[in-house]
DNA sequence: GTAACTCATTACCTGAGCTAAAGAAAAGCC
DNA sequence: GGCTTTTCTTTAGCTCAGGTAATGAGTTAC
């Protein structure tokens, strides 16, 4: 079945700038919200390493992208409070996935960098996600999958903004 | 910037059925996963009523769609264990958003139906989401928004499957 | 050189999910 | 018809990831 065609194409949205969302947008946002909440709950069960929380995974992903960062930077990027990030980083360090070093310029701060173990752990994670993807792919047709792929970067942007 | 065009269009995915995801799929799934997790964290702060958790909201949404249901059905639909749903339903009842009645055919079960208050609460929620949408719309161009709208039903299907 | 600010941390709390076990009702089986 | 087994909900107790408030160390500004 076709989804977007259930509603008029690229309709009268945002005619005067932000703030005048119409009913169609609301429906989409509604669907998005529900789906994201439920999906996130499912994803919680998709851990590679049982002892690695989704946010810990996310932090490793961020580190893989950005190289190294201070706890404060990570907290801001993950939209988490500093104390939470302290504990997350401590966990990761205890598991040998991350290394904490004194900051070169500022002795209050620390720099967090991922270890080689984190590298291979992320690879293992990719494997596990692969299995999830296979299961997922079986339930989507090509069109659906294409939509998902097209939207993924937008979701990322949204989540990051 | 264009997103999907960073990668070959509608590429060599799923040539032999499920299970052979390629690197492009993995990148998309990776992005999807991270984005969903982060977005869900943001969404937690978007509550209408401070004392209403995302899952409680989701249950009300389900009830609005399906009419009434038993706790067990709700638990299955929300992918939550029965004891959790018991507490959620109890919360909702305490807040007057839901009514519990004996099941007509089976005295073990109960039927959960939403009240008029829930109706107006959901309306208020829609208002709040409207504000969020406006903020959101300001950061996306039309193409990005269109991708999101197209993908929303697929995400829903995924979360529901 | 001291006051104010910032980063990380510690201590404690909350909230939302889980499992295990119990209680009530229904269904199946002599 | 009475017994066992199964199913639905609930209770009790636990865990874990997050948050706030307060502390300590280091830096910046005056």
Short mmCIF file of N, CA, C and O in Angstrom, two decimals, chain B residues 108-154:
data_model
loop_
_atom_site.label_atom_id
_atom_site.label_comp_id
_atom_site.label_asym_id
_atom_site.label_seq_id
_atom_site.Cartn_x
_atom_site.Cartn_y
_atom_site.Cartn_z
N UNK B 108 -11.57 -13.14 34.46
CA UNK B 108 -10.17 -12.92 34.79
C UNK B 108 -9.71 -11.57 34.24
O UNK B 108 -8.93 -10.85 34.85
N UNK B 109 -10.20 -11.25 33.07
CA UNK B 109 -9.73 -10.08 32.36
C UNK B 109 -10.51 -8.82 32.76
O UNK B 109 -11.54 -8.90 33.42
N UNK B 110 -9.96 -7.68 32.31
CA UNK B 110 -10.65 -6.40 32.49
C UNK B 110 -10.63 -5.68 31.15
O UNK B 110 -9.77 -5.96 30.32
N UNK B 111 -11.55 -4.76 30.98
CA UNK B 111 -11.48 -3.93 29.77
C UNK B 111 -11.08 -2.52 30.18
O UNK B 111 -11.58 -1.98 31.16
N UNK B 112 -10.18 -1.97 29.40
CA UNK B 112 -9.68 -0.62 29.65
C UNK B 112 -10.23 0.28 28.56
O UNK B 112 -10.05 -0.01 27.38
N UNK B 113 -10.91 1.36 28.96
CA UNK B 113 -11.40 2.33 27.98
C UNK B 113 -11.01 3.72 28.44
O UNK B 113 -10.93 3.99 29.63
N UNK B 114 -10.75 4.60 27.47
CA UNK B 114 -10.33 5.93 27.88
C UNK B 114 -11.54 6.81 28.16
O UNK B 114 -12.60 6.64 27.59
N UNK B 115 -11.33 7.76 29.06
CA UNK B 115 -12.40 8.66 29.46
C UNK B 115 -12.41 9.89 28.58
O UNK B 115 -11.54 10.07 27.73
N UNK B 116 -13.35 10.78 28.85
CA UNK B 116 -13.44 12.04 28.11
C UNK B 116 -12.23 12.90 28.45
O UNK B 116 -11.73 13.63 27.61
N UNK B 117 -11.79 12.81 29.68
CA UNK B 117 -10.61 13.59 30.09
C UNK B 117 -9.41 13.24 29.23
O UNK B 117 -8.62 14.11 28.85
N UNK B 118 -9.26 11.96 28.94
CA UNK B 118 -8.14 11.52 28.11
C UNK B 118 -8.24 12.17 26.74
O UNK B 118 -7.23 12.63 26.17
N UNK B 119 -9.46 12.23 26.25
CA UNK B 119 -9.71 12.86 24.96
C UNK B 119 -9.14 14.28 24.93
O UNK B 119 -8.34 14.63 24.05
N UNK B 120 -9.52 15.08 25.92
CA UNK B 120 -9.09 16.47 25.91
C UNK B 120 -7.60 16.58 26.22
O UNK B 120 -6.91 17.49 25.75
N UNK B 121 -7.10 15.62 27.00
CA UNK B 121 -5.66 15.61 27.29
C UNK B 121 -4.87 15.38 26.02
O UNK B 121 -3.84 16.00 25.77
N UNK B 122 -5.36 14.46 25.21
CA UNK B 122 -4.68 14.18 23.95
C UNK B 122 -4.71 15.40 23.04
O UNK B 122 -3.77 15.67 22.31
N UNK B 123 -5.81 16.15 23.13
CA UNK B 123 -5.89 17.37 22.34
C UNK B 123 -4.83 18.36 22.80
O UNK B 123 -4.12 18.96 21.99
N UNK B 124 -4.70 18.50 24.11
CA UNK B 124 -3.68 19.38 24.66
C UNK B 124 -2.30 18.94 24.22
O UNK B 124 -1.45 19.75 23.86
N UNK B 125 -2.12 17.64 24.24
CA UNK B 125 -0.84 17.08 23.81
C UNK B 125 -0.55 17.47 22.38
O UNK B 125 0.59 17.80 22.02
N UNK B 126 -1.60 17.43 21.56
CA UNK B 126 -1.41 17.79 20.16
C UNK B 126 -0.94 19.24 20.05
O UNK B 126 -0.07 19.57 19.25
N UNK B 127 -1.46 20.09 20.90
CA UNK B 127 -1.03 21.48 20.94
C UNK B 127 0.47 21.58 21.21
O UNK B 127 1.21 22.25 20.51
N UNK B 128 0.88 20.87 22.23
CA UNK B 128 2.28 20.92 22.64
C UNK B 128 3.19 20.41 21.53
O UNK B 128 4.23 20.99 21.24
N UNK B 129 2.75 19.31 20.93
CA UNK B 129 3.55 18.76 19.82
C UNK B 129 3.62 19.75 18.68
O UNK B 129 4.58 19.81 17.95
N UNK B 130 2.54 20.54 18.54
CA UNK B 130 2.51 21.56 17.50
C UNK B 130 3.67 22.53 17.68
O UNK B 130 4.37 22.87 16.73
N UNK B 131 3.87 22.94 18.91
CA UNK B 131 4.97 23.86 19.20
C UNK B 131 6.31 23.20 18.85
O UNK B 131 7.17 23.83 18.23
N UNK B 132 6.41 21.95 19.22
CA UNK B 132 7.65 21.24 18.93
C UNK B 132 7.87 21.17 17.43
O UNK B 132 8.97 21.39 16.93
N UNK B 133 6.77 20.87 16.72
CA UNK B 133 6.85 20.78 15.26
C UNK B 133 7.31 22.09 14.64
O UNK B 133 8.14 22.10 13.73
N UNK B 134 6.80 23.19 15.15
CA UNK B 134 7.17 24.49 14.60
C UNK B 134 8.67 24.72 14.74
O UNK B 134 9.34 25.13 13.81
N UNK B 135 9.18 24.39 15.92
CA UNK B 135 10.59 24.53 16.19
C UNK B 135 11.39 23.65 15.23
O UNK B 135 12.41 24.03 14.67
N UNK B 136 10.85 22.46 15.04
CA UNK B 136 11.46 21.45 14.19
C UNK B 136 11.45 21.89 12.72
O UNK B 136 12.46 21.79 12.02
N UNK B 137 10.30 22.39 12.31
CA UNK B 137 10.13 22.76 10.90
C UNK B 137 11.13 23.86 10.51
O UNK B 137 11.58 23.92 9.37
N UNK B 138 11.46 24.69 11.49
CA UNK B 138 12.40 25.77 11.20
C UNK B 138 13.78 25.27 10.82
O UNK B 138 14.56 25.99 10.21
N UNK B 139 14.07 24.03 11.20
CA UNK B 139 15.42 23.52 10.95
C UNK B 139 15.50 22.57 9.77
O UNK B 139 16.57 22.11 9.41
N UNK B 140 14.35 22.26 9.19
CA UNK B 140 14.36 21.33 8.05
C UNK B 140 13.91 22.06 6.79
O UNK B 140 13.02 22.90 6.83
N UNK B 141 14.52 21.70 5.67
CA UNK B 141 13.99 22.24 4.42
C UNK B 141 12.87 21.32 3.94
O UNK B 141 12.61 20.27 4.53
N UNK B 142 12.20 21.74 2.87
CA UNK B 142 11.02 21.00 2.43
C UNK B 142 11.35 19.55 2.07
O UNK B 142 10.58 18.64 2.37
N UNK B 143 12.50 19.36 1.45
CA UNK B 143 12.89 18.00 1.05
C UNK B 143 13.05 17.11 2.27
O UNK B 143 12.53 16.01 2.33
N UNK B 144 13.75 17.63 3.26
CA UNK B 144 13.97 16.85 4.47
C UNK B 144 12.66 16.48 5.13
O UNK B 144 12.45 15.35 5.56
N UNK B 145 11.79 17.47 5.22
CA UNK B 145 10.51 17.23 5.87
C UNK B 145 9.72 16.18 5.11
O UNK B 145 9.08 15.30 5.70
N UNK B 146 9.78 16.26 3.80
CA UNK B 146 9.04 15.31 2.97
C UNK B 146 9.54 13.88 3.23
O UNK B 146 8.76 12.93 3.33
N UNK B 147 10.85 13.75 3.36
CA UNK B 147 11.42 12.42 3.63
C UNK B 147 10.90 11.88 4.96
O UNK B 147 10.58 10.70 5.08
N UNK B 148 10.87 12.77 5.92
CA UNK B 148 10.41 12.37 7.24
C UNK B 148 8.96 11.91 7.16
O UNK B 148 8.58 10.86 7.71
N UNK B 149 8.15 12.68 6.47
CA UNK B 149 6.72 12.35 6.37
C UNK B 149 6.52 11.03 5.67
O UNK B 149 5.65 10.23 6.03
N UNK B 150 7.33 10.80 4.65
CA UNK B 150 7.20 9.55 3.89
C UNK B 150 7.61 8.36 4.74
O UNK B 150 7.05 7.26 4.62
N UNK B 151 8.57 8.58 5.63
CA UNK B 151 9.11 7.46 6.40
C UNK B 151 8.31 7.17 7.65
O UNK B 151 8.36 6.05 8.18
N UNK B 152 7.56 8.15 8.11
CA UNK B 152 6.85 7.99 9.38
C UNK B 152 5.99 6.72 9.42
O UNK B 152 6.07 5.95 10.39
N UNK B 153 5.18 6.46 8.40
CA UNK B 153 4.35 5.25 8.45
C UNK B 153 5.19 3.97 8.47
O UNK B 153 4.79 2.98 9.08
N UNK B 154 6.33 4.01 7.81
CA UNK B 154 7.19 2.83 7.79
C UNK B 154 7.75 2.58 9.19
O UNK B 154 7.78 1.45 9.67
#
